[in-house]
Backbone as a printed PyTorch tensor [residue, N CA C, xyz], in Angstrom:
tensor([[[ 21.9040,  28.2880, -37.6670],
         [ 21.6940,  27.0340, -36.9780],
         [ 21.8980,  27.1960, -35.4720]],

        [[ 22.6310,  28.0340, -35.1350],
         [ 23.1750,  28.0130, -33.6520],
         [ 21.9260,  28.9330, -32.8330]],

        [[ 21.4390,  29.9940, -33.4930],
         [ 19.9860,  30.2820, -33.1460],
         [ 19.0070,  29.6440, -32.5510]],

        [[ 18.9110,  28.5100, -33.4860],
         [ 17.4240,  27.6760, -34.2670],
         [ 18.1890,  26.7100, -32.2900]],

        [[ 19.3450,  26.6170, -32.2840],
         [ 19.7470,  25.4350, -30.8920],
         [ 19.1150,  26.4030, -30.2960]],

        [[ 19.7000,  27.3040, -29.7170],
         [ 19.5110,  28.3720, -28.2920],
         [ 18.0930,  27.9750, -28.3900]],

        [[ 17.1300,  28.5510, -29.3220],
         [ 15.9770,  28.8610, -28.9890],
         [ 15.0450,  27.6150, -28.3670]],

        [[ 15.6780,  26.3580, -28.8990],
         [ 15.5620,  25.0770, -28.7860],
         [ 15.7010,  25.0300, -27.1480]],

        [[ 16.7460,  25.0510, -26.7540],
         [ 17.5790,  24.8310, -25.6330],
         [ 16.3440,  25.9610, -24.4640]],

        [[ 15.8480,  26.9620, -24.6330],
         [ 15.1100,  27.6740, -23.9650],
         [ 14.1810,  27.4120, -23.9900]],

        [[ 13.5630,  26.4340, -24.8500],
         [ 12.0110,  26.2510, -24.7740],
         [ 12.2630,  24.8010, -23.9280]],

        [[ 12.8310,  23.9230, -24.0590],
         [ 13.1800,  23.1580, -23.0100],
         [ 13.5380,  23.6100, -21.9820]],

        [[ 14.3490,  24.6470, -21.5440],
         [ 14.4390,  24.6630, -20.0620],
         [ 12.9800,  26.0080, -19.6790]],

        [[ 12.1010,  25.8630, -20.6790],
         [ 11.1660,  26.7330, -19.7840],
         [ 10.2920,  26.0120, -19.7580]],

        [[ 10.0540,  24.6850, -20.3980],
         [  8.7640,  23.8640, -20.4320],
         [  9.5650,  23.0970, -19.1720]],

        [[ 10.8640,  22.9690, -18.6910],
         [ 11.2090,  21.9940, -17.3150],
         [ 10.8590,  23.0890, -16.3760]],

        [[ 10.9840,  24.3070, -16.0720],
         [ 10.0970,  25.1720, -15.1920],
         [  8.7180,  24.8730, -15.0730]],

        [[  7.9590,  25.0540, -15.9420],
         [  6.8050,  24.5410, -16.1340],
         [  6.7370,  23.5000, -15.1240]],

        [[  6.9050,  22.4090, -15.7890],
         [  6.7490,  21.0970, -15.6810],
         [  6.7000,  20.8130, -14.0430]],

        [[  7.9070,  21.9810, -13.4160],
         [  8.4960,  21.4750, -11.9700],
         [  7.5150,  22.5690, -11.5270]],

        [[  6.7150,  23.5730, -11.7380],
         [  6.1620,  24.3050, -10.9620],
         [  4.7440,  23.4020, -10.7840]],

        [[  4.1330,  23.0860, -11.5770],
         [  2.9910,  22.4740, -11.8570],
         [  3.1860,  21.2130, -11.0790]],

        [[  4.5060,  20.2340, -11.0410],
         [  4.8680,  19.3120,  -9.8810],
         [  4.6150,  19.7630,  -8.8540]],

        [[  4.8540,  21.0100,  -8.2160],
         [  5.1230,  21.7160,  -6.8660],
         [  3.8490,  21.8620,  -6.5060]],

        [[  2.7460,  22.0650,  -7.5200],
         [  1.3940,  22.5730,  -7.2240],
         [  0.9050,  21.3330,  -6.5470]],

        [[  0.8930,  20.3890,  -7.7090],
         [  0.2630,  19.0580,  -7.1340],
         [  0.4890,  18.6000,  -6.2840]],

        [[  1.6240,  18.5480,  -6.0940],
         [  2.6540,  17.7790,  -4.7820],
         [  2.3420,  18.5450,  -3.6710]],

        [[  2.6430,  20.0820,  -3.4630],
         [  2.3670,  20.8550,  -2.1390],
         [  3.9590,  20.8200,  -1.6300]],

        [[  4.0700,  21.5370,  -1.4110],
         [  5.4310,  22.0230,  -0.5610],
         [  5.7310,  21.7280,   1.0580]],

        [[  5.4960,  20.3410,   1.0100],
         [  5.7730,  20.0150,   2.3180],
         [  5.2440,  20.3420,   3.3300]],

        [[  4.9940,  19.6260,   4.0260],
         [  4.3480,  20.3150,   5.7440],
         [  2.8540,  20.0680,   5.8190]],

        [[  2.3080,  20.1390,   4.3990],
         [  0.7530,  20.1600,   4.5250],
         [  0.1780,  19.0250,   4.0970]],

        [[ -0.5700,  18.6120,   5.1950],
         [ -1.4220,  17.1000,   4.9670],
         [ -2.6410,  18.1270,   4.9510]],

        [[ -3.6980,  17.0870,   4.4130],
         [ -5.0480,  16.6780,   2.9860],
         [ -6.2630,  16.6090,   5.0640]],

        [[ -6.8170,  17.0160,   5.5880],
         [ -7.5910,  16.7280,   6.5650],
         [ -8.8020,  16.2690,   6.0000]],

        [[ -8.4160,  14.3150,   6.3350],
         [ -9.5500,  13.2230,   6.3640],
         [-10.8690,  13.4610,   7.1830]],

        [[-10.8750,  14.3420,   7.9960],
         [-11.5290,  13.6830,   9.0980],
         [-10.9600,  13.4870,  10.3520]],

        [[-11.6500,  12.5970,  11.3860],
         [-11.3350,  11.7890,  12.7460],
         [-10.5610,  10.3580,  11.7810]],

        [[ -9.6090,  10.1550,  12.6160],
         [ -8.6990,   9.0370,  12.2170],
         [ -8.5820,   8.3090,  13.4510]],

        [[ -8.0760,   6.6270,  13.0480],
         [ -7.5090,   5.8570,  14.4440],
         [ -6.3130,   5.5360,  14.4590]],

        [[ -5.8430,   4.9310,  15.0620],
         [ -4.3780,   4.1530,  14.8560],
         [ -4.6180,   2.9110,  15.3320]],

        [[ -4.4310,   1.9550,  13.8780],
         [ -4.9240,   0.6440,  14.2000],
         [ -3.9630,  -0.3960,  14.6690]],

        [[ -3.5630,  -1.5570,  15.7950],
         [ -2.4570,  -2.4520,  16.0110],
         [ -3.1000,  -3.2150,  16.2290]],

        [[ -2.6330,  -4.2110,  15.7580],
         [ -3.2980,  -5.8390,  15.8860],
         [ -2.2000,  -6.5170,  15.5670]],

        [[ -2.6360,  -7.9080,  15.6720],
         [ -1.5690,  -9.0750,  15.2810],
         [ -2.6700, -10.1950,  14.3990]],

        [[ -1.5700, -10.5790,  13.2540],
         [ -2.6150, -12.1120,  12.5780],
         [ -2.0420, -13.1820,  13.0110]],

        [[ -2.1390, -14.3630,  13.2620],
         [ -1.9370, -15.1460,  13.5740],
         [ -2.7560, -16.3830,  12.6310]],

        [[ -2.5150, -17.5740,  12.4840],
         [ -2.9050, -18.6880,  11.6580],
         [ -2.4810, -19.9310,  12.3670]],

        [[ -3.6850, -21.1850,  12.9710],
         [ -2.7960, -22.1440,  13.2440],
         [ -2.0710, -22.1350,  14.6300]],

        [[ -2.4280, -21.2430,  15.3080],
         [ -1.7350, -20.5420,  16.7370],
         [ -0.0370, -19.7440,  16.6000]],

        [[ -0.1380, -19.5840,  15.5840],
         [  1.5590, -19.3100,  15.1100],
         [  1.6040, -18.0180,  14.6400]],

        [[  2.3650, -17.0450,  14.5640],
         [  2.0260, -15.8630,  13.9750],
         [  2.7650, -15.6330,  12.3300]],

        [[  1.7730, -14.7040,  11.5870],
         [  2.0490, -15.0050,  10.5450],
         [  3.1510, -13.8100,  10.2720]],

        [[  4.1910, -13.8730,   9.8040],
         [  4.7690, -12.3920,   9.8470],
         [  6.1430, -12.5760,   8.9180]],

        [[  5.1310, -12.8730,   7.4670],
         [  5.9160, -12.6570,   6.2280],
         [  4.3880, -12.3930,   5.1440]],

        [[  4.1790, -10.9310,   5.9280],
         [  2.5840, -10.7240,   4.7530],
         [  2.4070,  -9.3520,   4.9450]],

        [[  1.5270,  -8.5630,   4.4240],
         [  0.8960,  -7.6610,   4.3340],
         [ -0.2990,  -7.4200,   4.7760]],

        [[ -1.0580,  -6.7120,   5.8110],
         [ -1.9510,  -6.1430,   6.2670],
         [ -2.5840,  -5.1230,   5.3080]],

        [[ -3.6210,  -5.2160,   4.7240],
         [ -4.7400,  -4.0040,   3.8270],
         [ -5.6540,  -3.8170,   4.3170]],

        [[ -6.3190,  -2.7750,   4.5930],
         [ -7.0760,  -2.2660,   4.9140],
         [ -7.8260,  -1.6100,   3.4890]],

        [[ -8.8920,  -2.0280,   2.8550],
         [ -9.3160,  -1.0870,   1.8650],
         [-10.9720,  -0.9900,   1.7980]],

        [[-10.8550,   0.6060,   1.4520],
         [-12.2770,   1.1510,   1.6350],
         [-12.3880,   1.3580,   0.3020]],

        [[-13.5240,   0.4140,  -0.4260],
         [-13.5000,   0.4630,  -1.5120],
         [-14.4000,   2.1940,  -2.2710]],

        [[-15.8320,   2.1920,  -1.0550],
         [-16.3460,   3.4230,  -1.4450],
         [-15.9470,   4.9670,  -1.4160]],

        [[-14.5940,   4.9650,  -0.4410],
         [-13.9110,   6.0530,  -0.8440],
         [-12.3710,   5.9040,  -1.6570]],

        [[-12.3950,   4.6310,  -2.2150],
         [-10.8870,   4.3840,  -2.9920],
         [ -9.6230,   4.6710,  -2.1300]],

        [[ -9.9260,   4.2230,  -0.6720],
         [ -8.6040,   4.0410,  -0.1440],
         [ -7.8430,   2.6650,   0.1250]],

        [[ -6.7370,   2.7280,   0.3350],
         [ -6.2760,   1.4850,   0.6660],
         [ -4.8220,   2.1810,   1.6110]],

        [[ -4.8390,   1.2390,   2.9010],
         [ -3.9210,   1.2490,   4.0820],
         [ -3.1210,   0.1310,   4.0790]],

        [[ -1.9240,  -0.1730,   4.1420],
         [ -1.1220,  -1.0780,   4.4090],
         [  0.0230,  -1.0000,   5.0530]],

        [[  0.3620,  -2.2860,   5.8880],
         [  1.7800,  -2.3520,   6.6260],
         [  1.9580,  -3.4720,   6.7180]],

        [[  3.3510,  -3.9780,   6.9440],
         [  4.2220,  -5.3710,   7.0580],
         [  4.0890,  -6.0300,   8.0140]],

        [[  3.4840,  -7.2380,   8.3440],
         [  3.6740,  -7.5830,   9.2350],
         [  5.1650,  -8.2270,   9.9320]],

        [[  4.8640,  -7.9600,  11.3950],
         [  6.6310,  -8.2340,  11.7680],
         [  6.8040,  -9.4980,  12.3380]],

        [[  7.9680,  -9.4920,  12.8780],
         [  8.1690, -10.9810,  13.5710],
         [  7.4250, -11.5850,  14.2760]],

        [[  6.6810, -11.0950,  15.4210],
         [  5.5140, -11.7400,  16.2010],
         [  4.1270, -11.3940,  15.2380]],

        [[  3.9520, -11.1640,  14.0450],
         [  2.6780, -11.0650,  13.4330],
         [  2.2350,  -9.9790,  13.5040]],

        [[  2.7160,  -9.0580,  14.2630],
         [  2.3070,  -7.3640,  14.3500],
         [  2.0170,  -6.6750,  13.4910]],

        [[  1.1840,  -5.4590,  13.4700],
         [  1.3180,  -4.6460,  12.6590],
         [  0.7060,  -3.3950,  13.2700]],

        [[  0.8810,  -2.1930,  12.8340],
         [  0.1350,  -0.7080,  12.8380],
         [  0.2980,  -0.3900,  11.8110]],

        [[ -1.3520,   0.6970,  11.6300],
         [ -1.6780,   1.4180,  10.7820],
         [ -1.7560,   2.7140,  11.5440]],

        [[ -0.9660,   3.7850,  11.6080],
         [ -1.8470,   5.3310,  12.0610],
         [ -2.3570,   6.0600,  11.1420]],

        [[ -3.2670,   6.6490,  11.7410],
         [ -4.1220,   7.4180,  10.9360],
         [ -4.9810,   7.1670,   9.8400]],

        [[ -5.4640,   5.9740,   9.8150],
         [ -6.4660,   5.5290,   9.1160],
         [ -8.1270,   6.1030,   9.1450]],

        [[ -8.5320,   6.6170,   8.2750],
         [ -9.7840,   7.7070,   8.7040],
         [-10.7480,   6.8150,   8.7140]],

        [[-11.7630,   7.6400,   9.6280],
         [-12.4500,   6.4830,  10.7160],
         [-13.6360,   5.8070,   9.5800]],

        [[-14.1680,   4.7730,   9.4120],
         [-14.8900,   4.2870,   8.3550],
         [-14.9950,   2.5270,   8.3760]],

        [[-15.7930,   2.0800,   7.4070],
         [-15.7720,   0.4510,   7.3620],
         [-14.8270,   0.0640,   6.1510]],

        [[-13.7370,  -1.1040,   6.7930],
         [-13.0190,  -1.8550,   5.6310],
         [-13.3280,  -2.8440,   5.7680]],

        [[-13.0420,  -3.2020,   4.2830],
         [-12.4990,  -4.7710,   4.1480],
         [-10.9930,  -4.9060,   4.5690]],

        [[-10.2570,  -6.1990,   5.2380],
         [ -9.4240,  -6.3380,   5.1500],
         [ -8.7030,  -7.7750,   4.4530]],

        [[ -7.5470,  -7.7230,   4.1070],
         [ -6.9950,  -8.8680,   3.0660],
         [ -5.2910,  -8.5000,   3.7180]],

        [[ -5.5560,  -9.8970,   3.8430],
         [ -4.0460, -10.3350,   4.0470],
         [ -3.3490, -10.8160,   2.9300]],

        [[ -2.0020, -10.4350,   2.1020],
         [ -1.1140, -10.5630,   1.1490],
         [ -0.2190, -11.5570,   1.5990]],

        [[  0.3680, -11.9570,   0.9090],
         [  2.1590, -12.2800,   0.9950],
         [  3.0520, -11.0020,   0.5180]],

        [[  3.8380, -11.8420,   0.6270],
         [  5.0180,  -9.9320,   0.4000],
         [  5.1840, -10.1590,  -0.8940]],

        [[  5.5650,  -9.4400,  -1.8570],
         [  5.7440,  -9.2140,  -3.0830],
         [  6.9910, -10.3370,  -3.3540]],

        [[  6.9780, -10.4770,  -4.7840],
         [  8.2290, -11.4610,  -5.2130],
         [  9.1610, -10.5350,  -4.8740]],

        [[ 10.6700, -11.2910,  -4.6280],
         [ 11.9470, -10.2850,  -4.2490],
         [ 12.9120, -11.1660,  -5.3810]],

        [[ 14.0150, -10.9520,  -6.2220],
         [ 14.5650, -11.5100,  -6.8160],
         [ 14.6990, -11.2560,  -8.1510]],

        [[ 15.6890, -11.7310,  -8.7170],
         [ 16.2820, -11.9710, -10.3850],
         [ 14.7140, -12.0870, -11.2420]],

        [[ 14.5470, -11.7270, -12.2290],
         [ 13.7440, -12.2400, -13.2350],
         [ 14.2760, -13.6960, -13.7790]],

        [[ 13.3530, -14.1680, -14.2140],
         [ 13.4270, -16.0580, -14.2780],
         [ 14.0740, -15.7000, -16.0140]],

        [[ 14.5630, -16.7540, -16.1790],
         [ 15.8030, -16.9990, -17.3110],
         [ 14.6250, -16.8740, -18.3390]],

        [[ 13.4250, -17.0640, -18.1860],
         [ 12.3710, -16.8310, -19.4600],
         [ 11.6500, -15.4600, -19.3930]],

        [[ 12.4800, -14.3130, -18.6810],
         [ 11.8460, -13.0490, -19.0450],
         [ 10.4810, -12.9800, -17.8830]],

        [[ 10.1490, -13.8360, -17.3390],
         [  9.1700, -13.9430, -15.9270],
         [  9.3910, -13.2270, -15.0830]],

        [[  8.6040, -12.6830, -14.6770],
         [  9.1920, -12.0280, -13.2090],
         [  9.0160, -12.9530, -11.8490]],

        [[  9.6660, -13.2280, -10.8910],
         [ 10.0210, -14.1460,  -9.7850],
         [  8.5850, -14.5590,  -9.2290]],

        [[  8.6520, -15.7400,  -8.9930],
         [  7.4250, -16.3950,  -8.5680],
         [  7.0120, -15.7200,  -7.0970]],

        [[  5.5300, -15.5530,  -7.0500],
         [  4.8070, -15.1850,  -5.6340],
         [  5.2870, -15.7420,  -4.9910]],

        [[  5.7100, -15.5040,  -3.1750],
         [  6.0020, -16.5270,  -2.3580],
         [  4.5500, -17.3180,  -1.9870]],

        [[  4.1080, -18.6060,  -1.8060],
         [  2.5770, -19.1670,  -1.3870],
         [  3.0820, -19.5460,   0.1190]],

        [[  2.7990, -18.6030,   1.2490],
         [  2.9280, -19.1020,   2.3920],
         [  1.5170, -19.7260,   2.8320]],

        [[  1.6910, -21.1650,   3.1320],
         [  0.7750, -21.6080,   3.5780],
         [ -0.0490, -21.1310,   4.8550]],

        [[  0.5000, -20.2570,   5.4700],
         [ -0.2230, -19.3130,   6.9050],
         [ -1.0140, -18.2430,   6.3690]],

        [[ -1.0850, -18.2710,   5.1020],
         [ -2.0540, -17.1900,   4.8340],
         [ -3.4570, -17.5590,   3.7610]],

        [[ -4.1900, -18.2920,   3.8530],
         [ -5.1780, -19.0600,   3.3580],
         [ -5.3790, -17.9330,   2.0580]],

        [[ -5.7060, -19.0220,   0.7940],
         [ -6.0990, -18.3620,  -0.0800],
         [ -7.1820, -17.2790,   0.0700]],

        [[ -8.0180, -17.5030,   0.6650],
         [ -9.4790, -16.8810,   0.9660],
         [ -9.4020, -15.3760,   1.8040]],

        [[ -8.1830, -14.7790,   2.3860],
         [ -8.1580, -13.5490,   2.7710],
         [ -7.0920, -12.8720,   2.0720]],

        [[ -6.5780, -13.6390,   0.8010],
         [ -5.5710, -12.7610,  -0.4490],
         [ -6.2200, -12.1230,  -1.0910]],

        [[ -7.4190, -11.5920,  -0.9090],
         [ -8.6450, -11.1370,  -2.0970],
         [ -9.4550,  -9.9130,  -1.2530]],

        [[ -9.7070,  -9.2460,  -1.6400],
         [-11.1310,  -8.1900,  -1.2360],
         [-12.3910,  -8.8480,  -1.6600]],

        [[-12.7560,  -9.3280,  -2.5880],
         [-13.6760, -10.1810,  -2.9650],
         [-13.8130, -11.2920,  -2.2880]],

        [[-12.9820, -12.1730,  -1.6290],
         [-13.0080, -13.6610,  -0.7260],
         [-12.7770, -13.3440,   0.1080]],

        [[-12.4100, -12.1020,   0.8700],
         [-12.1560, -12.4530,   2.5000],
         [-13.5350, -12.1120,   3.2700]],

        [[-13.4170, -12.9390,   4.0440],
         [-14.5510, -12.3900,   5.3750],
         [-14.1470, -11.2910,   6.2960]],

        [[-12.9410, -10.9740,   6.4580],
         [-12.6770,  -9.9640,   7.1730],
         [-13.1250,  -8.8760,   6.6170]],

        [[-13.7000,  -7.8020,   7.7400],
         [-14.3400,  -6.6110,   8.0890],
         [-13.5140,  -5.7510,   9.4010]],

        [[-14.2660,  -4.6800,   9.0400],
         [-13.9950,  -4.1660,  10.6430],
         [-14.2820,  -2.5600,  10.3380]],

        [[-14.5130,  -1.9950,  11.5390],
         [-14.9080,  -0.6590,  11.5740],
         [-13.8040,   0.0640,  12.1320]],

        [[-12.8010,   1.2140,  12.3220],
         [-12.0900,   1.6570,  12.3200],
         [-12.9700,   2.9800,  13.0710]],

        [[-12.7990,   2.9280,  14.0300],
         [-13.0840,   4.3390,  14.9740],
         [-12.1280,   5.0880,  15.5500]],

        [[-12.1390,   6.4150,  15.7960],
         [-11.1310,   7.3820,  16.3360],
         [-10.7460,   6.6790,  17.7260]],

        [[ -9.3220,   7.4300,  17.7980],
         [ -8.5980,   7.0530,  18.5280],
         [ -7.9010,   6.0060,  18.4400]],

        [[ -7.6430,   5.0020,  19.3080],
         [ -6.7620,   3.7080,  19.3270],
         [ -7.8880,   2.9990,  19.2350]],

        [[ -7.4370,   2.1200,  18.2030],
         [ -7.8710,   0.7540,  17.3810],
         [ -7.5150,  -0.8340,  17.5090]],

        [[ -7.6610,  -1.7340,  18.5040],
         [ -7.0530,  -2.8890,  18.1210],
         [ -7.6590,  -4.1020,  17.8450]],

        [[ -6.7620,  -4.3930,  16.4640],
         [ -7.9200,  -5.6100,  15.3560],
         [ -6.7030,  -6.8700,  15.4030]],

        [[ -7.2590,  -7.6910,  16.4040],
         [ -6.3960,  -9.2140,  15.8440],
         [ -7.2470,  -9.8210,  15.2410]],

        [[ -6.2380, -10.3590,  14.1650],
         [ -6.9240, -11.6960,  13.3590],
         [ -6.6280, -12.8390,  13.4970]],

        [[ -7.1850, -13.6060,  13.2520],
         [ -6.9490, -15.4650,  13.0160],
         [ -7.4160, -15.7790,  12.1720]],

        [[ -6.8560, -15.7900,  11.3300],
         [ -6.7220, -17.0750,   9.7280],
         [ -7.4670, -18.2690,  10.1030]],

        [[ -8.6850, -18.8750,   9.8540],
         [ -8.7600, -20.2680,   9.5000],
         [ -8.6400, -20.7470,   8.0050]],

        [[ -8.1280, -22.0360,   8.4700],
         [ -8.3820, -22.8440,   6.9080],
         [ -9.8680, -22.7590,   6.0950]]])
């Protein structure tokens, strides 16, 4: 029986070698980025209402090459993206994810609905926002209408 373990015990720690070398492959050993292309670095601000909106998410997504870019917007409505490779997006403005307890019925915490962010640019499908993303420095403000 104490065999039948060891041999046990070695085929597990050689299938976790495995496992972590084949991680290492995929992953890459640090240092080395994937070359997109020409990239920009995008900064803009959203704003809604003359007020800035800055409890949301900025996306950037290129649906024909399956990317998607995102950052937080900050206190004055700010945001940057660097290195976004140069191309046409859609863009969609979010709310921030639920933060909090799960609801006493097993729910997970309700969306926040900030009214500064119109239903109609929470979607890739409903927003009108566009934009082209060219090398170098990029700057895209938005304004939300109702």
């Amino acid at each position: 029986m104490a065999n039948r373990r060891k041999g046990t015990l070695r085929r597990w720690a050689g299938a976790r070698v495995t496992w972590t070398a084949l991680a290492m492959l995929l992953v890459g050993c640090g240092g080395s980025e994937v070359d997109v292309g020409p990239t920009g670095d995008v900064k803009g601000t959203v704003v809604h209402a003359g007020k800035p909106v800055n409890q949301g998410l900025v996306t950037f997504q290129d649906t024909a090459r399956g990317q998607v870019h995102q950052a937080k917007l900050d206190m004055d409505g700010a945001y940057a993206l660097p290195k976004v490779p140069v191309g046409h997006y859609t863009v969609v403005i979010m709310p921030l994810p639920p933060i909090g307890e799960m609801r006493e019925d097993g729910r997970p915490p309700a969306l926040p609905d900030p009214v500064n962010i119109p239903p109609v640019y929470r979607s890739g499908v409903t927003t009108p926002l566009t934009t082209e993303v060219t090398e170098g420095e990029v700057s895209y403000d938005i304004v939300l209408e109702n």
